[in-house]
PDB file of C-alpha atoms in Angstrom:
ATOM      1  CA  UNK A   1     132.815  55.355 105.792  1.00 31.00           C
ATOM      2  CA  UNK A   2     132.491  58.954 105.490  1.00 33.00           C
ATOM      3  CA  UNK A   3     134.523  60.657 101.983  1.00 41.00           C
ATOM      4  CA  UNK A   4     133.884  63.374 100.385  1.00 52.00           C
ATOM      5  CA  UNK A   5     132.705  61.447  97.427  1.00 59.00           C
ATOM      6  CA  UNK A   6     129.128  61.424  99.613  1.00 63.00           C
ATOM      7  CA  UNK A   7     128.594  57.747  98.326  1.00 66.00           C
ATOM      8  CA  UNK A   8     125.515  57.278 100.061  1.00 66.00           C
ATOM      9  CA  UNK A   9     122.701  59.606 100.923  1.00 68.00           C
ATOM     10  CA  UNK A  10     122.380  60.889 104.635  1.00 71.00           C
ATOM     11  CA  UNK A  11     118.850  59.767 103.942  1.00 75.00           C
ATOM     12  CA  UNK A  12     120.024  56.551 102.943  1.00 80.00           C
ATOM     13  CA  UNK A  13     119.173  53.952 106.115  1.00 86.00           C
ATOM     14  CA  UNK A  14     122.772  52.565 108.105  1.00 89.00           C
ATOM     15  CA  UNK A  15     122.418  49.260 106.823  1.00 90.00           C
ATOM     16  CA  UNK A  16     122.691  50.528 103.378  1.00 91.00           C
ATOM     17  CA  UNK A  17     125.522  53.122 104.401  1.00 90.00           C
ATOM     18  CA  UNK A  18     127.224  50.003 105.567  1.00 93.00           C
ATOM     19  CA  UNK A  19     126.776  47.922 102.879  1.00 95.00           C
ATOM     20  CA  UNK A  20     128.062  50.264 100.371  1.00 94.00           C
ATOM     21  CA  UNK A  21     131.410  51.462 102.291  1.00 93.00           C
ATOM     22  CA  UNK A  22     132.162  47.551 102.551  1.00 96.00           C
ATOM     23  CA  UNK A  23     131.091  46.769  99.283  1.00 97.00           C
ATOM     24  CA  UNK A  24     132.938  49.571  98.016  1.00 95.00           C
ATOM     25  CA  UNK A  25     136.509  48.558 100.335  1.00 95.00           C
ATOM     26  CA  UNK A  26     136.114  44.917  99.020  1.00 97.00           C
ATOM     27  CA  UNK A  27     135.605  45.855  95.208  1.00 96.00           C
ATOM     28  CA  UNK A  28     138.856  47.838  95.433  1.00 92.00           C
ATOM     29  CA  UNK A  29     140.666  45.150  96.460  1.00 92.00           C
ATOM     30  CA  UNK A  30     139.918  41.980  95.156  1.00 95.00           C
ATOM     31  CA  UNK A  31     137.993  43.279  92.066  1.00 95.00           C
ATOM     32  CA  UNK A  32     134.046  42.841  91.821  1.00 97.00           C
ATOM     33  CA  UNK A  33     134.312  39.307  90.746  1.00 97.00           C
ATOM     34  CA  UNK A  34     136.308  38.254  93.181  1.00 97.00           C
ATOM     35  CA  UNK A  35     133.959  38.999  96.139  1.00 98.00           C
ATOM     36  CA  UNK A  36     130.667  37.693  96.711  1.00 96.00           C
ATOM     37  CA  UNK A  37     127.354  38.445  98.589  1.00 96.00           C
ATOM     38  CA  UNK A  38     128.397  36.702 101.692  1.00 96.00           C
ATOM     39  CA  UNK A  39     131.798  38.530 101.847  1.00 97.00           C
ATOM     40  CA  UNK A  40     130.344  41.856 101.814  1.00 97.00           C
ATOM     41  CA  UNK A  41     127.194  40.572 104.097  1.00 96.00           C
ATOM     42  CA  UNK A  42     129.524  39.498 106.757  1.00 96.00           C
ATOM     43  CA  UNK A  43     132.406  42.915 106.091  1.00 96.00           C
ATOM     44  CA  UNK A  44     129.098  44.784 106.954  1.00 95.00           C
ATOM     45  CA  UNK A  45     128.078  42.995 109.647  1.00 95.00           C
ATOM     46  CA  UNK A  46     124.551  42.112 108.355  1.00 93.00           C
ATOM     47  CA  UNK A  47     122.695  38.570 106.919  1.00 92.00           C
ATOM     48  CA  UNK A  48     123.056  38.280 103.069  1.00 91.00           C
ATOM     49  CA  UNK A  49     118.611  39.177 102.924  1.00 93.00           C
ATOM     50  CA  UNK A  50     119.869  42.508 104.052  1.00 91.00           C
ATOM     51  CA  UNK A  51     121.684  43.178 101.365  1.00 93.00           C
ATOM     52  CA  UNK A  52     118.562  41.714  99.196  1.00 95.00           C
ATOM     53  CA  UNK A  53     116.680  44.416 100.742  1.00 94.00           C
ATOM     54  CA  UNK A  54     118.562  47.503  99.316  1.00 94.00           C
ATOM     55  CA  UNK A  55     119.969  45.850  95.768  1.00 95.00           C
ATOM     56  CA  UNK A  56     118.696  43.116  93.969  1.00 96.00           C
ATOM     57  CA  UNK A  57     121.651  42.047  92.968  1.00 96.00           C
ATOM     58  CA  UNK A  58     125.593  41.987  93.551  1.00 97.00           C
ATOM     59  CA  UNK A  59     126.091  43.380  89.762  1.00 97.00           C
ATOM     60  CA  UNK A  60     123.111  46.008  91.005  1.00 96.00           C
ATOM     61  CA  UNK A  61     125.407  46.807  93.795  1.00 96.00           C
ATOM     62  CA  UNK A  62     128.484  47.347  92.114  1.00 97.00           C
ATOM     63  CA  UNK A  63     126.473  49.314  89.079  1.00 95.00           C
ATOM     64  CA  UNK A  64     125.064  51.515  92.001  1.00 93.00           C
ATOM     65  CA  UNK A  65     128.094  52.135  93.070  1.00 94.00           C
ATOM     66  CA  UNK A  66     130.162  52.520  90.005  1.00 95.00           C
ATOM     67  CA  UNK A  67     127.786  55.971  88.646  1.00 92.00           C
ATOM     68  CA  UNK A  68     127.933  56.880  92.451  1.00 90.00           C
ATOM     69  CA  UNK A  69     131.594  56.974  91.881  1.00 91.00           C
ATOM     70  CA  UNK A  70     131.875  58.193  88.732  1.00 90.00           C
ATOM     71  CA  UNK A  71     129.744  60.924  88.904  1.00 88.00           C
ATOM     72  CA  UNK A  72     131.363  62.204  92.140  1.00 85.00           C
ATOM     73  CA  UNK A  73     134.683  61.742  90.176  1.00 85.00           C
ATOM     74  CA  UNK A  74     133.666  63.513  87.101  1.00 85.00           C
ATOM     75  CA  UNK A  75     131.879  66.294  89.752  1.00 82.00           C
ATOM     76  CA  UNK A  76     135.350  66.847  91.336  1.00 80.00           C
ATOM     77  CA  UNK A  77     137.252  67.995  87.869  1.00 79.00           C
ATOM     78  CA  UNK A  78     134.303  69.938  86.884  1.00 78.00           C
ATOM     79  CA  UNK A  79     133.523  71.560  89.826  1.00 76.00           C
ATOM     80  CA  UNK A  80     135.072  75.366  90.434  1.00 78.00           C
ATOM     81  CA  UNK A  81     135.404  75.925  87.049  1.00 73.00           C
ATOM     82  CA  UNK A  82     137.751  79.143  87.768  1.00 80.00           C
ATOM     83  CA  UNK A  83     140.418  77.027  89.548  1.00 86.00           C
ATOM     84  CA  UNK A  84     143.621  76.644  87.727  1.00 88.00           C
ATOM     85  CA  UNK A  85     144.556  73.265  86.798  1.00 87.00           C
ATOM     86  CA  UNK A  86     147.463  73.028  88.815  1.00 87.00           C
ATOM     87  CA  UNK A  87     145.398  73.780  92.322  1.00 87.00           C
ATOM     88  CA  UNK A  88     142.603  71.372  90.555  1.00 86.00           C
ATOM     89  CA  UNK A  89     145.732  68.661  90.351  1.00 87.00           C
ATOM     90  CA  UNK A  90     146.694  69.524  94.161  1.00 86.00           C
ATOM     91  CA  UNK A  91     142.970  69.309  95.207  1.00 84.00           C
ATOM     92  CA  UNK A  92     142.636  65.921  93.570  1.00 86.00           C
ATOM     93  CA  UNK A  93     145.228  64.644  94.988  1.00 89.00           C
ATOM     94  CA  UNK A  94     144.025  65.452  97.830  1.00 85.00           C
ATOM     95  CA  UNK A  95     140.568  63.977  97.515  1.00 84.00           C
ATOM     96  CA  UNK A  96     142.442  60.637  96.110  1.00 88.00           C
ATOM     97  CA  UNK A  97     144.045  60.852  99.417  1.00 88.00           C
ATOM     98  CA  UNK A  98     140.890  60.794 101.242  1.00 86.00           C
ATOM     99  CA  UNK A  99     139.019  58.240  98.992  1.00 87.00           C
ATOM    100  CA  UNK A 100     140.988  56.459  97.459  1.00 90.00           C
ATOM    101  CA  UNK A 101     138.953  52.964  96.986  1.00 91.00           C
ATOM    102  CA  UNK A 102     136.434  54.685  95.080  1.00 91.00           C
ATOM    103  CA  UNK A 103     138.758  56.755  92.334  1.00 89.00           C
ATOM    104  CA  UNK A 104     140.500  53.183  92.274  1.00 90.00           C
ATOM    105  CA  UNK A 105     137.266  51.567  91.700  1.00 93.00           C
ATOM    106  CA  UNK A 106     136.306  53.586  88.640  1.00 92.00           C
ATOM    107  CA  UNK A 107     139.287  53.380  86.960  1.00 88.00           C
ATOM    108  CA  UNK A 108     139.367  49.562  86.990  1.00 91.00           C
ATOM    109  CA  UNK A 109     135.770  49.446  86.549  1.00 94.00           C
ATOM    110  CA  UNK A 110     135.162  52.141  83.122  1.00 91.00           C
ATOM    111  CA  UNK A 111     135.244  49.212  80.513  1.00 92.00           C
ATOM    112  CA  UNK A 112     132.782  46.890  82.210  1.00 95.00           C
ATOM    113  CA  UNK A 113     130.135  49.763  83.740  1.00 95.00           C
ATOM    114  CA  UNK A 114     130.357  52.825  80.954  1.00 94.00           C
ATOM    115  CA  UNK A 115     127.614  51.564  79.202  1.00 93.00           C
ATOM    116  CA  UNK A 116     125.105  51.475  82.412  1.00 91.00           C
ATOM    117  CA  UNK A 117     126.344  55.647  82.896  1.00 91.00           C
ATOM    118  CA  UNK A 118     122.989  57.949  82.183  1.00 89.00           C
ATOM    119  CA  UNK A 119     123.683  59.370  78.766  1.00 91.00           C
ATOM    120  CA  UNK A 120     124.346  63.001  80.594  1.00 85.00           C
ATOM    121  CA  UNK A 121     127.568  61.295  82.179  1.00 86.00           C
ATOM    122  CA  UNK A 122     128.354  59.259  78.744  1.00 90.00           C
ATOM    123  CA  UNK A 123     128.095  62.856  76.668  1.00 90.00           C
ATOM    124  CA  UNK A 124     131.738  64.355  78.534  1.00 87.00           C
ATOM    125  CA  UNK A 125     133.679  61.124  79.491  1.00 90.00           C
ATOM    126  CA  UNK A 126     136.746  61.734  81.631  1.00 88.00           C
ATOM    127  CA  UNK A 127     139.098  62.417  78.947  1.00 89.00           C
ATOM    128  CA  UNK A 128     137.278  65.410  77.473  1.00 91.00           C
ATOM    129  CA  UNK A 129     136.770  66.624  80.407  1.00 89.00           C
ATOM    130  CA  UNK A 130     140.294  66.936  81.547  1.00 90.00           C
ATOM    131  CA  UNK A 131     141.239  68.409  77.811  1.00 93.00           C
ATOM    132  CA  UNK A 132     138.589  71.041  78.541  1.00 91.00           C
ATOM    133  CA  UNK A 133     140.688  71.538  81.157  1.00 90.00           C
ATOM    134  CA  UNK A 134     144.199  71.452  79.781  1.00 91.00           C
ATOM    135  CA  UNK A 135     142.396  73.721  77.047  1.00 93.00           C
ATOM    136  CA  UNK A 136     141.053  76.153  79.474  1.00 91.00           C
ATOM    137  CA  UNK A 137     144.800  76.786  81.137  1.00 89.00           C
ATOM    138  CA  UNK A 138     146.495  77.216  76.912  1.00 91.00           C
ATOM    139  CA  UNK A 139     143.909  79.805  76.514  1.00 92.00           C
ATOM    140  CA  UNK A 140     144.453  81.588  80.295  1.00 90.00           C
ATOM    141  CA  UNK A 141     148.595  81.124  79.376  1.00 89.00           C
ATOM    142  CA  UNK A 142     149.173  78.996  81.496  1.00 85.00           C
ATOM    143  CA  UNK A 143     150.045  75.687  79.368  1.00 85.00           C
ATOM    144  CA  UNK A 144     152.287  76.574  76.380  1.00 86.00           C
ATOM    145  CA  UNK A 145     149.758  76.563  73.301  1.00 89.00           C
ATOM    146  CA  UNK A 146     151.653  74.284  70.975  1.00 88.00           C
ATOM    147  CA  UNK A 147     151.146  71.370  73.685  1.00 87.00           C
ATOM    148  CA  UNK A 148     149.130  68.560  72.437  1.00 92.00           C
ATOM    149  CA  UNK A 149     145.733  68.824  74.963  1.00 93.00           C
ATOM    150  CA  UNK A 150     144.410  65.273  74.360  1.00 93.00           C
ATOM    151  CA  UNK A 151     147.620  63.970  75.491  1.00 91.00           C
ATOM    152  CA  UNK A 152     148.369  66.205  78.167  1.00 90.00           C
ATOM    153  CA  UNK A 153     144.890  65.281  79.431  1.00 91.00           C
ATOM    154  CA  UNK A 154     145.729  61.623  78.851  1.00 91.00           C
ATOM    155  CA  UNK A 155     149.203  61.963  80.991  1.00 89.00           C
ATOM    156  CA  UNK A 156     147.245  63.681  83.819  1.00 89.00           C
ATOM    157  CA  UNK A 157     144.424  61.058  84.050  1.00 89.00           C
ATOM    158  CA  UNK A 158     147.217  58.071  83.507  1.00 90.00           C
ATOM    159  CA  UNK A 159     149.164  60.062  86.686  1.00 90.00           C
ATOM    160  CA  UNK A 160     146.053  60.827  88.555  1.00 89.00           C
ATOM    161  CA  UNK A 161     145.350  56.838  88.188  1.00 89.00           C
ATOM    162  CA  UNK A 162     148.800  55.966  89.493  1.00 92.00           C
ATOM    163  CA  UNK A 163     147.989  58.123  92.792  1.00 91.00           C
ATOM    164  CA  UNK A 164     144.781  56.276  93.179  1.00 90.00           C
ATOM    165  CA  UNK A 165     146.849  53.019  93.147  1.00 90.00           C
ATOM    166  CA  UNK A 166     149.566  54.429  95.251  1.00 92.00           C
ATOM    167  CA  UNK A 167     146.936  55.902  97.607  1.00 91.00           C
ATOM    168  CA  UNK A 168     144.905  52.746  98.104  1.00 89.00           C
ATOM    169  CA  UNK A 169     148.185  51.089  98.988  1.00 90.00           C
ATOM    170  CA  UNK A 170     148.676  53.297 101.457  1.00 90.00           C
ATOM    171  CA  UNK A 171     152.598  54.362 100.025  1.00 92.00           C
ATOM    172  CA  UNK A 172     150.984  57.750  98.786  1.00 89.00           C
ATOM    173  CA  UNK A 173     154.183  60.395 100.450  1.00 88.00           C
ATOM    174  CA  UNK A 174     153.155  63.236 102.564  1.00 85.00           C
ATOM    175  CA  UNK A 175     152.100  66.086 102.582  1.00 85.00           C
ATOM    176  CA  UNK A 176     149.884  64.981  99.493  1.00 84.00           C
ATOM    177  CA  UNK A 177     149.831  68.855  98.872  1.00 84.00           C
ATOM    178  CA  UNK A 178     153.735  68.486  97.911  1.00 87.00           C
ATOM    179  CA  UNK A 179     153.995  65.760  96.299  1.00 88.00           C
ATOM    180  CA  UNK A 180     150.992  67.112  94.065  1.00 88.00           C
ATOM    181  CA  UNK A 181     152.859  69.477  93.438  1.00 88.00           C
ATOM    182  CA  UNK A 182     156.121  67.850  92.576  1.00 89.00           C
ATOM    183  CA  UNK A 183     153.517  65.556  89.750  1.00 88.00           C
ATOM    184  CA  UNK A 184     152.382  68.657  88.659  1.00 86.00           C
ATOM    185  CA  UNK A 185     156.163  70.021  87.741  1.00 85.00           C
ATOM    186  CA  UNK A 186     157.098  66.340  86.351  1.00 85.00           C
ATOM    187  CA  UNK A 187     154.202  66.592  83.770  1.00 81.00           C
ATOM    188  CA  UNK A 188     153.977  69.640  82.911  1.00 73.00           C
ATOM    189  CA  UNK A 189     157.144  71.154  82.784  1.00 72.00           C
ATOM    190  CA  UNK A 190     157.275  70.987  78.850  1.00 60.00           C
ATOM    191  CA  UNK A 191     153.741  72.256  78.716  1.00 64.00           C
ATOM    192  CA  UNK A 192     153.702  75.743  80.859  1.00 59.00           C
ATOM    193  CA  UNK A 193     154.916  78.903  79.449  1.00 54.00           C
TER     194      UNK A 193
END
């Protein structure tokens, strides 16, 4: 499974590729406790040793995987740091669109795996980062200045969740583009100038 969340290395050997695109499709959906070694052995079409071979554990797996996730997550509001938070919205809509197991997988995962993140990803959790955010577009005059920026952050993330949910369901509408766009009026019509 190829997404633009780059969850495995190109130097990273097939069997692992495979074992993390499975592991990651059957943590989505039946949550990391309800899927076992032999579940994601057999998904990948390898013996449960091969697993043993690239992660000593299932919890090593779905750690792994987790700051994999996160990180790429946390990479995808950061990155462009020009764009205007409205095309940021669209493009992460987009990217929910195209990954959506592993923005699901984060979000159900943050209480159980935040404590495993390297402090560098602890230091600017998800939250702040979207207030930066939020911040950034009150100061450009975009996002009227008397808005509250921890809760607009805190609406977009919640929204941004519900996509995930809606995405890995498969009942996100098309064009994502539009109906990002759409969310985007819904939330923050009280907030733009």
């Amino acid at each position: 499974m190829t997404t633009p969340f780059h969850l495995s290395s190109e130097l990273d050997p097939p069997a692992k590729r495979a074992i993390v695109a499975t592991a990651l499709e059957l943590f989505s959906m039946h949550g990391v406790d309800g899927v076992n070694i032999r579940d994601i052995a057999a998904g990948a079409g390898f013996t449960n040793p091969a697993i043993f071979r690239h992660f000593a554990s299932k919890e090593a797996l779905a750690q792994a995987l987790f700051d994999r996730c996160y990180a790429a997550l946390a990479h995808s509001l950061t990155a462009e740091p020009a764009m205007a938070l409205q095309d940021r919205l669209i493009a992460c809509v987009a990217l929910i669109k195209a990954a959506p197991q592993a923005v699901h997988f984060v979000l159900e995962n943050l209480r159980r795996y935040w404590s495993t993140l390297p402090e560098a990803q602890r230091a600017l959790p998800l939250p702040a980062r979207m207030r930066l955010l939020v911040e950034a577009e009150q100061a450009a005059g975009r996002i009227s200045a008397s808005a509250d920026p921890g809760l607009a952050a805190i609406l977009l993330l919640g929204a941004l969740g519900q996509v995930a949910r809606l995405a890995l369901f498969d009942e996100l509408p098309d064009p994502a583009e539009h109906f990002a766009q759409s969310l985007w009026t819904l939330l923050f019509r009280g907030l733009e100038n």
